[in-house]
C-alpha cells in the first residue's frame, strides 16, 4: 500500500494509464536577433492565451465557473506585465525565450512556495503550469490526449495539468493518482468537482507502476494499492459499493432542514472565499454564509481594492444568497497571509504579530474602506460583520466606534445600509476563549474558529509538519475551550456558530450538539454530510457521549471513544 493526500473522496478501481511527460530540454543558446526572439516569445504567449481561454470555456461549460477560474487565473497571471515584462527583459539581454520563461517562472515559484499559506503555495503551482505550457509551445511538444482513455481508467501522472484535466471524460476515469499537488491544487479541485476519487502527492509513484497495472484509489483515506491481492480487491469493491450507497443516502438530505434526531433545528452555513463561491453554497444547499474570508479579495488583486470594488464583491455574494445570512469577516491578513502591495513589516513571530483586527485598527483608512463597503452591501440582504483574531474587549469597542461614525456619515449623505447590522467576533485565541463571558456582552454573535483556536491553545503552528501531531481540535484543552465558549455565548443569549474545519467533522458533531452549538459553517461540499451526521444524534445521546469523552485525558483516548460511538 502507498499513501498520499486524500484529495477527492470515494473509491476508484481500475486499470492504470501512465502519463509519461516529455522532458522539456533545450539548448540555452545566446540570441543575436533579439527582436525575432521576442516575436517568437510573443507568438507562444498568444498561443498559450488562445488555448487556455478555449480550455477555460470548455471547463466552464462541462464542470462549472469555479473550476474554470483556475485557468482564468493563469490568463490573468500571464497578462500581468510584471511576468511577461520580466521575460522580455531577459530576452533583451540575449537569453533565449525558453531560458527566460524558465528563469522568471522559477523566481516567482521560489517566492510563492516559501509562503505558509495554501493559497499562496497554489500560486507557485499555477506558475509552474504556465511555465510547462509555455515551454511545450516553444519546443513544439504536444500534450497526451487523455480524452480517449477506456472506461475504468486510473490516471497516474507526476501532476495533472489543467489541459490534461480538461480532457477528462468523467465516465471513463475511475481514479487519479499524482506525485505532486496538495488539497487545494487544481488537480484536487477539479477531481472533487468531477467527483473522481484522487490521491495526490504519492512520492515516486510514476516510477513504481506500469501501464495496465490494476490499482485501487481510496480518495477518502489517501491509500492506494497496485496489483492488490484478491482479498484486498474484494474488500475495496465492497467499500466502493458502500461509498456509493452513502452518497445516494446523502441526496435525501438535499432541500431538507438541518434537524437533530430529536427534531431540533440547527443552521448549516458555508465558508466561502470569493463572491462566486456563494453559488456553490446555494448548489450544495447551504443555508447561509457563516464565513466569507474577505482577505481573498485583497490577495487576488495587485492593488488595494477600492470601496466600490469591495462593495460590488460583497453585494454580489449577498444577492446570490437572496436574503440568507452572509457573515463577512473583515480583513484577516498577516500571519501566513501576506499582501505584497500593503508592504507589511516583516516580523519574527508573524502569527503573534500585527495581524487581522490588530492591523486593521492600526490602519484605519484601509479598514474604513472595508467597513463602508460592507455597510453599503448590507442594504441588499442580511449581512453581519465578523472580526478575526479578537483578544480583548477594546478591539470590539474600537470597531463599533468606527462603524458608528460611518453610519452617521451615511445618514448625513442618505446612503442606504442596515442600521441593525450585527457585529460579532471570531473566538479563535486562548484569550478570547478565557474572556468569552466579557466578549459576549460586547458582541452580537460568536463564531468559533477552531483552526486558529487549536493553534493558539496548543501553541502549535498550524502549518508546521514537525508539530502536526499536537494539532488537533480533539485535544482535551481545545474541547474544554470550545465547550466554555458555547456556554458563555448561550448564557448571554447571543448566537454561537463554528466556522473552523471541526464544524464538519463527523466525530466532533455530536460533541457540538451536546455543548449547545446551533450554527455550523462548513465547506460547501460537506453540507450534506454534516446534515446527515446531525440527523443521527439526539441531544440526550450526544450528552451521554460528551460526558464520557470530556472526562478523558488524552487526544488519542478522545478520538478512539468518538470513533467507537460514531454512527455510520
Ligand atoms: C479558523 O481559524 O478556524 C478560521 C475559520 O479562520 P482561518 O482558517 O481563515 O484562519
Ligand atoms: Mg482563523
XYZ file of C-alpha atoms and ligand atoms in Angstrom:
579
model
C 0.000 0.000 0.000
C 1.155 3.554 -0.746
C -0.128 6.700 0.863
C -0.704 10.229 -0.273
C -3.011 13.169 0.302
C -6.705 12.250 0.246
C -7.793 14.893 -2.234
C -11.138 13.737 -3.590
C -13.364 11.271 -1.750
C -14.503 7.864 -2.996
C -13.061 4.555 -4.126
C -11.779 4.025 -7.664
C -10.718 0.638 -9.004
C -9.339 0.164 -12.491
C -6.504 -0.188 -14.923
C -3.630 2.274 -14.920
C -2.891 4.686 -17.741
C 0.541 6.104 -17.002
C 1.025 9.577 -18.358
C 4.685 9.961 -19.228
C 5.814 13.513 -19.612
C 8.343 14.527 -22.219
C 11.490 16.101 -20.937
C 11.432 19.764 -21.765
C 15.078 20.088 -22.819
C 16.575 22.942 -24.794
C 19.968 24.484 -25.503
C 20.273 27.826 -23.755
C 21.901 29.494 -26.762
C 22.877 33.164 -26.804
C 20.451 35.106 -29.018
C 21.691 37.576 -31.574
C 18.388 38.543 -33.237
C 16.634 39.856 -30.120
C 13.570 41.158 -31.974
C 12.959 37.809 -33.698
C 13.246 36.011 -30.345
C 10.829 38.453 -28.724
C 8.389 37.807 -31.573
C 8.783 34.018 -31.073
C 8.073 34.516 -27.366
C 5.029 36.709 -28.065
C 3.693 34.116 -30.510
C 3.993 31.473 -27.781
C 2.170 33.720 -25.306
C -0.613 34.307 -27.831
C -0.946 30.575 -28.482
C -0.953 29.933 -24.702
C -3.662 32.561 -24.203
C -5.807 31.170 -27.015
C -5.612 27.534 -25.922
C -6.040 28.388 -22.244
C -9.108 30.551 -22.978
C -10.605 27.718 -25.028
C -9.938 25.206 -22.231
C -11.384 27.577 -19.613
C -14.514 27.938 -21.704
C -14.771 24.153 -22.078
C -14.348 23.611 -18.319
C -16.858 26.368 -17.557
C -19.456 24.565 -19.698
C -18.679 20.993 -18.639
C -17.761 21.437 -14.974
C -18.529 24.915 -13.690
C -17.413 28.531 -13.374
C -15.455 27.993 -10.144
C -13.274 25.352 -11.769
C -12.730 27.481 -14.884
C -11.374 30.207 -12.612
C -8.112 28.256 -12.231
C -7.334 28.649 -15.933
C -8.680 32.180 -15.990
C -6.199 32.886 -13.194
C -3.417 31.652 -15.491
C -4.564 34.109 -18.142
C -4.505 36.965 -15.625
C -1.010 35.978 -14.494
C 0.464 35.768 -17.993
C -1.106 39.092 -18.956
C 0.444 40.733 -15.879
C 3.202 42.993 -17.231
C 5.484 42.051 -14.314
C 5.655 38.483 -15.525
C 5.818 38.759 -19.316
C 7.725 42.060 -18.998
C 10.432 40.350 -16.936
C 10.672 37.593 -19.548
C 11.077 40.120 -22.351
C 13.712 41.971 -20.375
C 15.717 38.754 -20.120
C 15.353 38.092 -23.832
C 16.667 41.629 -24.420
C 19.874 40.583 -22.647
C 20.397 37.800 -25.194
C 18.802 34.864 -23.372
C 16.614 32.548 -25.429
C 12.834 32.571 -24.835
C 12.896 29.145 -23.144
C 15.571 30.183 -20.640
C 13.789 33.493 -19.946
C 10.446 31.774 -19.301
C 12.106 29.229 -17.053
C 14.141 31.736 -15.027
C 11.291 34.208 -14.427
C 8.787 31.470 -13.553
C 11.291 29.802 -11.218
C 11.869 33.116 -9.476
C 8.103 33.509 -8.805
C 7.736 29.819 -7.893
C 10.542 30.172 -5.340
C 8.901 33.250 -3.860
C 5.378 31.790 -3.563
C 6.353 28.284 -2.482
C 8.113 29.618 0.626
C 4.865 31.096 1.930
C 2.941 29.145 4.547
C -0.445 29.903 3.135
C -2.033 27.197 0.973
C -3.469 29.734 -1.469
C -0.076 31.320 -1.996
C 1.610 27.973 -2.473
C -1.094 27.233 -5.021
C 0.147 30.295 -6.941
C 3.537 28.571 -7.165
C 1.913 25.527 -8.710
C -0.108 27.726 -11.114
C 3.093 29.403 -12.288
C 4.713 26.019 -12.686
C 1.810 25.052 -15.012
C 2.265 28.243 -17.004
C 5.977 27.520 -17.317
C 5.378 23.967 -18.564
C 2.746 25.085 -21.059
C 4.887 27.902 -22.446
C 7.935 25.646 -22.731
C 5.889 22.986 -24.521
C 4.655 25.559 -27.013
C 8.153 26.951 -27.572
C 9.601 23.446 -28.000
C 6.699 22.116 -30.088
C 5.831 19.328 -27.586
C 2.207 18.106 -27.764
C 0.268 17.056 -24.617
C -1.060 13.490 -24.398
C -4.751 13.292 -25.303
C -6.468 11.641 -22.374
C -9.972 12.133 -23.683
C -9.681 8.745 -25.348
C -8.904 6.502 -22.355
C -11.100 3.428 -21.851
C -13.766 3.237 -19.104
C -12.343 2.202 -15.713
C -9.018 4.005 -16.177
C -6.875 5.164 -13.269
C -4.747 8.085 -14.423
C -1.260 8.194 -12.931
C 0.864 11.276 -13.596
C 3.514 13.391 -11.979
C 0.916 16.145 -11.996
C -2.250 16.718 -13.948
C -2.022 19.975 -15.825
C -5.266 21.853 -16.432
C -5.005 20.994 -20.121
C -4.938 17.280 -19.282
C -7.764 17.661 -16.797
C -9.918 19.475 -19.301
C -9.807 16.352 -21.488
C -11.010 14.001 -18.777
C -14.253 12.242 -19.595
C -15.775 11.631 -16.180
C -17.395 8.292 -17.096
C -14.059 6.821 -18.182
C -11.750 7.901 -15.373
C -12.197 5.868 -12.184
C -9.394 7.476 -10.197
C -6.430 9.837 -10.217
C -3.011 9.427 -8.624
C -0.282 12.059 -8.831
C 3.180 12.600 -7.426
C 2.705 16.241 -6.531
C -0.140 18.545 -5.532
C -1.998 19.238 -2.336
C -5.615 19.518 -1.226
C -6.006 22.914 -2.868
C -4.087 22.203 -6.086
C -6.041 22.470 -9.304
C -5.924 18.678 -9.798
C -7.614 18.312 -6.411
C -10.225 20.983 -7.094
C -11.100 19.536 -10.477
C -11.126 15.952 -9.208
C -13.563 16.983 -6.486
C -15.723 18.877 -8.954
C -15.832 15.828 -11.253
C -16.310 13.548 -8.225
C -13.390 11.347 -9.244
C -11.514 9.714 -6.326
C -7.993 11.147 -6.140
C -4.863 10.617 -4.075
C -2.118 13.182 -4.626
C 1.479 13.627 -3.524
C 2.447 9.952 -3.657
C 6.253 10.073 -3.839
C 7.759 8.353 -6.869
C 4.515 6.673 -7.948
C 5.112 7.141 -11.680
C 8.263 5.018 -11.412
C 6.501 2.318 -9.395
C 3.674 1.478 -11.780
C 3.257 0.306 -15.351
C 0.504 0.765 -17.898
C -2.378 -1.692 -17.348
C -1.468 -2.445 -13.702
C -4.603 -2.739 -11.558
C -4.968 -0.017 -8.947
C -7.241 0.876 -6.077
C -7.545 4.564 -5.209
C -9.081 5.312 -1.825
C -9.549 9.076 -2.088
C -11.214 9.238 1.322
C -8.280 7.806 3.274
C -5.441 8.647 0.867
C -4.462 4.980 0.317
C -3.577 3.286 -2.950
C -2.886 -0.344 -3.858
C -1.139 -1.523 -7.002
C -1.982 -5.023 -8.275
C -3.729 -5.876 -4.981
C -4.306 -9.401 -3.631
C -7.771 -10.888 -4.212
C -8.996 -10.283 -0.650
C -7.948 -6.607 -0.737
C -9.754 -6.189 -4.042
C -12.918 -7.814 -2.659
C -12.758 -5.570 0.421
C -12.480 -2.434 -1.724
C -15.204 -3.485 -4.138
C -17.446 -3.688 -1.068
C -16.135 -0.328 0.220
C -16.870 1.255 -3.148
C -20.456 -0.034 -3.071
C -20.815 1.261 0.469
C -19.495 4.690 -0.545
C -21.890 4.900 -3.474
C -24.776 3.838 -1.210
C -23.869 6.570 1.297
C -23.622 9.232 -1.408
C -27.103 8.243 -2.587
C -28.319 8.450 1.003
C -26.897 11.970 1.276
C -29.048 13.101 -1.633
C -32.112 12.557 0.582
C -30.866 15.489 2.629
C -30.986 17.943 -0.296
C -33.584 20.636 0.323
C -34.306 19.367 3.828
C -33.897 21.402 7.024
C -30.983 20.561 9.297
C -32.512 18.679 12.225
C -31.102 16.567 15.034
C -32.674 13.132 15.528
C -34.970 14.657 18.148
C -36.066 17.448 15.825
C -34.003 20.457 16.909
C -33.378 22.828 14.000
C -29.760 23.882 13.534
C -28.276 26.297 10.996
C -25.918 24.840 8.412
C -23.930 27.583 6.703
C -20.966 27.626 4.316
C -17.434 29.029 4.327
C -16.525 30.923 1.155
C -13.546 32.874 -0.173
C -14.986 34.679 -3.194
C -18.436 36.017 -4.071
C -18.767 33.339 -6.753
C -18.344 30.630 -4.116
C -21.750 31.719 -2.835
C -23.218 29.974 -5.908
C -21.549 26.752 -4.825
C -23.028 27.270 -1.351
C -26.515 27.509 -2.876
C -25.909 24.480 -5.153
C -24.764 22.451 -2.150
C -27.835 23.521 -0.169
C -26.045 25.730 2.360
C -28.476 27.825 4.410
C -26.307 30.918 4.556
C -22.690 32.034 4.648
C -21.117 31.629 8.072
C -17.691 32.859 6.954
C -16.794 34.973 3.939
C -12.986 35.170 4.082
C -12.741 38.681 2.639
C -8.933 38.612 2.527
C -9.007 36.645 -0.749
C -10.445 39.718 -2.422
C -7.328 41.580 -1.297
C -4.922 38.732 -2.094
C -6.279 38.240 -5.606
C -5.615 41.862 -6.513
C -2.456 43.774 -7.218
C -3.845 46.907 -5.594
C -5.906 47.710 -2.532
C -9.496 47.126 -3.682
C -11.379 50.411 -3.649
C -14.536 50.891 -1.590
C -16.617 50.447 -4.742
C -14.768 47.302 -5.834
C -15.274 45.805 -2.398
C -18.906 46.881 -2.288
C -19.594 45.168 -5.626
C -17.972 41.937 -4.409
C -19.862 41.844 -1.098
C -23.112 42.821 -2.819
C -22.646 40.017 -5.362
C -22.399 37.418 -2.585
C -25.315 38.966 -0.687
C -27.522 38.969 -3.776
C -26.649 35.376 -4.645
C -27.688 34.388 -1.104
C -31.109 36.032 -1.577
C -31.858 37.163 1.965
C -29.977 34.357 3.715
C -27.358 35.392 6.262
C -23.924 36.410 4.942
C -21.282 36.830 7.643
C -18.408 38.844 6.205
C -15.179 38.527 8.128
C -13.111 41.677 7.920
C -9.577 41.522 6.586
C -7.680 38.647 8.234
C -4.135 39.190 6.975
C -0.708 38.836 8.466
C 0.461 35.552 9.937
C 0.798 33.366 6.856
C -1.196 35.684 4.589
C 0.912 38.407 3.054
C -0.364 41.040 0.647
C 2.681 42.469 -1.150
C 1.166 45.865 -2.026
C 0.402 46.565 1.655
C 4.144 46.354 2.389
C 3.599 44.867 5.828
C 6.632 44.881 8.050
C 8.458 41.539 8.383
C 8.106 40.187 11.911
C 9.929 37.458 13.815
C 6.694 35.945 15.055
C 4.049 36.837 12.457
C 1.386 34.572 13.982
C 1.678 36.560 17.204
C 2.177 39.838 15.436
C 0.487 42.822 13.844
C -2.234 40.945 12.004
C -6.002 40.664 11.431
C -8.067 43.093 13.549
C -4.838 44.498 15.036
C -3.590 45.507 11.590
C -6.999 46.908 10.665
C -7.264 49.085 13.753
C -3.696 50.264 13.164
C -4.585 51.202 9.570
C -7.956 52.911 9.966
C -8.004 54.343 6.425
C -7.777 50.872 4.888
C -10.233 49.441 7.399
C -12.783 52.201 6.878
C -12.950 51.410 3.169
C -13.872 47.840 4.006
C -16.376 48.689 6.723
C -18.062 51.248 4.456
C -18.262 48.710 1.629
C -19.771 46.048 3.906
C -22.289 48.507 5.360
C -23.383 49.541 1.868
C -23.785 45.878 0.881
C -25.952 45.346 3.989
C -28.733 47.302 2.249
C -29.113 44.336 -0.142
C -29.667 41.429 2.263
C -28.853 40.055 5.688
C -25.222 40.916 6.325
C -23.263 40.533 9.553
C -19.762 41.807 10.293
C -17.271 39.482 11.970
C -13.897 40.419 13.472
C -10.979 37.987 13.295
C -8.409 37.257 15.975
C -10.066 39.235 18.749
C -8.153 39.016 22.024
C -9.659 41.806 24.138
C -12.817 43.829 24.620
C -11.259 47.110 23.442
C -10.913 45.724 19.918
C -14.670 45.257 19.544
C -15.335 48.656 21.112
C -12.945 50.369 18.692
C -14.532 48.715 15.666
C -18.010 49.579 16.939
C -16.918 53.211 17.269
C -15.640 53.270 13.678
C -18.879 51.711 12.455
C -20.992 54.270 14.372
C -19.049 57.091 12.734
C -19.562 55.597 9.281
C -23.281 55.150 9.998
C -23.547 58.825 10.980
C -21.799 59.816 7.752
C -24.121 57.551 5.722
C -27.172 59.038 7.453
C -25.997 62.542 6.593
C -25.416 61.581 2.959
C -28.512 59.377 2.750
C -26.526 56.253 1.850
C -28.535 53.072 2.453
C -27.367 50.400 4.949
C -28.881 48.065 7.525
C -28.976 50.058 10.779
C -29.427 46.840 12.803
C -26.345 45.151 11.291
C -24.831 42.732 13.814
C -21.173 42.857 14.802
C -19.708 39.633 16.089
C -16.326 38.192 16.755
C -14.419 35.067 16.000
C -13.287 33.221 19.065
C -10.007 31.755 17.956
C -7.466 32.765 20.568
C -6.906 31.457 24.070
C -7.518 34.956 25.406
C -10.871 35.354 23.661
C -11.963 31.985 24.989
C -10.984 32.841 28.563
C -12.903 36.131 28.464
C -15.790 34.796 26.380
C -18.228 35.958 29.094
C -16.917 39.538 28.772
C -16.821 39.463 24.966
C -20.389 38.122 24.916
C -21.528 41.432 26.452
C -19.939 43.348 23.569
C -20.512 41.110 20.555
C -23.804 40.312 18.825
C -22.625 36.799 17.996
C -19.661 34.431 18.266
C -18.115 32.159 15.686
C -15.534 29.674 16.896
C -12.519 29.415 14.608
C -11.166 26.037 15.606
C -8.320 26.190 13.081
C -6.700 29.014 14.996
C -8.188 28.160 18.385
C -6.309 24.848 18.180
C -3.136 26.643 17.092
C -3.261 29.240 19.864
C -4.467 26.868 22.581
C -1.881 24.192 21.841
C 0.880 26.679 20.908
C 1.288 24.786 17.659
C 1.916 26.463 14.309
C -0.952 25.089 12.207
C 1.273 24.729 9.151
C 4.311 23.109 10.802
C 4.556 19.400 9.971
C 7.002 18.762 12.838
C 4.383 19.554 15.447
C 1.339 18.428 13.489
C 0.912 15.515 15.911
C -0.202 18.066 18.530
C -2.505 19.977 16.213
C -5.923 18.503 16.893
C -9.231 20.027 17.914
C -9.807 16.804 19.888
C -7.136 17.737 22.422
C -8.868 17.921 25.823
C -7.757 21.565 26.211
C -9.330 22.586 22.904
C -12.543 20.693 23.655
C -12.838 22.387 27.046
C -12.285 25.729 25.387
C -14.997 25.049 22.789
C -17.462 23.948 25.476
C -16.699 27.035 27.565
C -17.173 29.447 24.637
C -20.538 27.927 23.713
C -21.680 28.054 27.344
C -20.717 31.733 27.653
C -22.448 32.664 24.381
C -25.586 30.735 25.275
C -25.657 32.200 28.808
C -25.510 35.710 27.322
C -28.226 34.833 24.804
C -26.127 35.520 21.690
C -25.905 33.076 18.748
C -22.807 30.884 18.688
C -21.501 29.321 15.492
C -18.396 27.465 14.439
C -16.602 28.119 11.155
C -13.370 26.183 11.717
C -12.883 22.839 9.951
C -14.022 20.976 13.093
C -17.636 22.039 12.444
C -17.850 19.470 9.647
C -16.015 16.679 11.408
C -18.364 13.710 11.897
C -16.587 12.838 15.151
C -16.889 16.385 16.510
C -20.538 16.995 15.587
C -22.147 15.011 18.460
C -19.982 16.888 20.971
C -21.035 20.221 19.464
C -24.703 19.199 19.636
C -24.222 18.357 23.291
C -22.395 21.636 24.032
C -25.338 23.542 22.504
C -23.825 24.823 19.234
C -26.577 25.999 16.907
C -24.761 27.198 13.774
C -22.309 25.082 11.781
C -20.382 26.665 8.918
C -18.638 24.227 6.602
C -17.050 23.860 3.175
C -19.986 23.744 0.707
C -19.152 20.184 -0.410
C -19.623 18.976 3.180
C -23.098 20.449 3.763
C -24.994 17.219 3.133
C -22.507 15.083 5.079
C -22.839 17.407 8.085
C -26.645 17.462 7.771
C -26.685 13.665 7.651
C -24.492 13.288 10.758
C -26.548 15.880 12.667
C -29.720 13.944 11.814
C -28.380 10.841 13.543
C -27.945 12.258 17.043
C -30.449 13.159 19.750
C -29.396 15.658 22.380
C -29.504 13.053 25.144
C -27.324 10.591 23.171
C -24.872 13.378 22.414
C -24.861 14.410 26.089
C -24.059 10.860 27.229
C -21.161 10.685 24.775
C -19.871 14.148 25.743
C -19.960 13.260 29.424
C -17.828 10.193 28.763
C -15.414 11.947 26.382
C -14.880 15.089 28.449
C -13.527 13.007 31.334
C -10.765 11.506 29.169
C -7.182 12.696 29.481
C -5.611 12.362 26.044
C -6.437 13.171 22.446
C -5.944 9.533 21.480
C -8.478 8.379 24.082
C -10.950 11.036 22.933
C -10.673 10.091 19.264
C -10.921 6.398 19.984
C -14.053 6.876 22.149
C -15.644 9.055 19.470
C -14.801 6.526 16.746
C -16.307 3.728 18.795
C -19.537 5.710 19.204
C -19.684 7.041 15.615
C -22.924 6.396 13.767
C -22.424 5.187 10.292
C -10.268 29.457 11.961
O -9.237 29.924 12.427
O -10.838 28.431 12.419
C -10.912 30.070 10.791
C -12.093 29.672 10.363
O -10.229 31.037 10.135
P -8.987 30.794 9.144
O -8.914 29.319 8.886
O -9.304 31.605 7.947
O -7.858 31.323 9.958
Mg -8.592 31.955 11.871
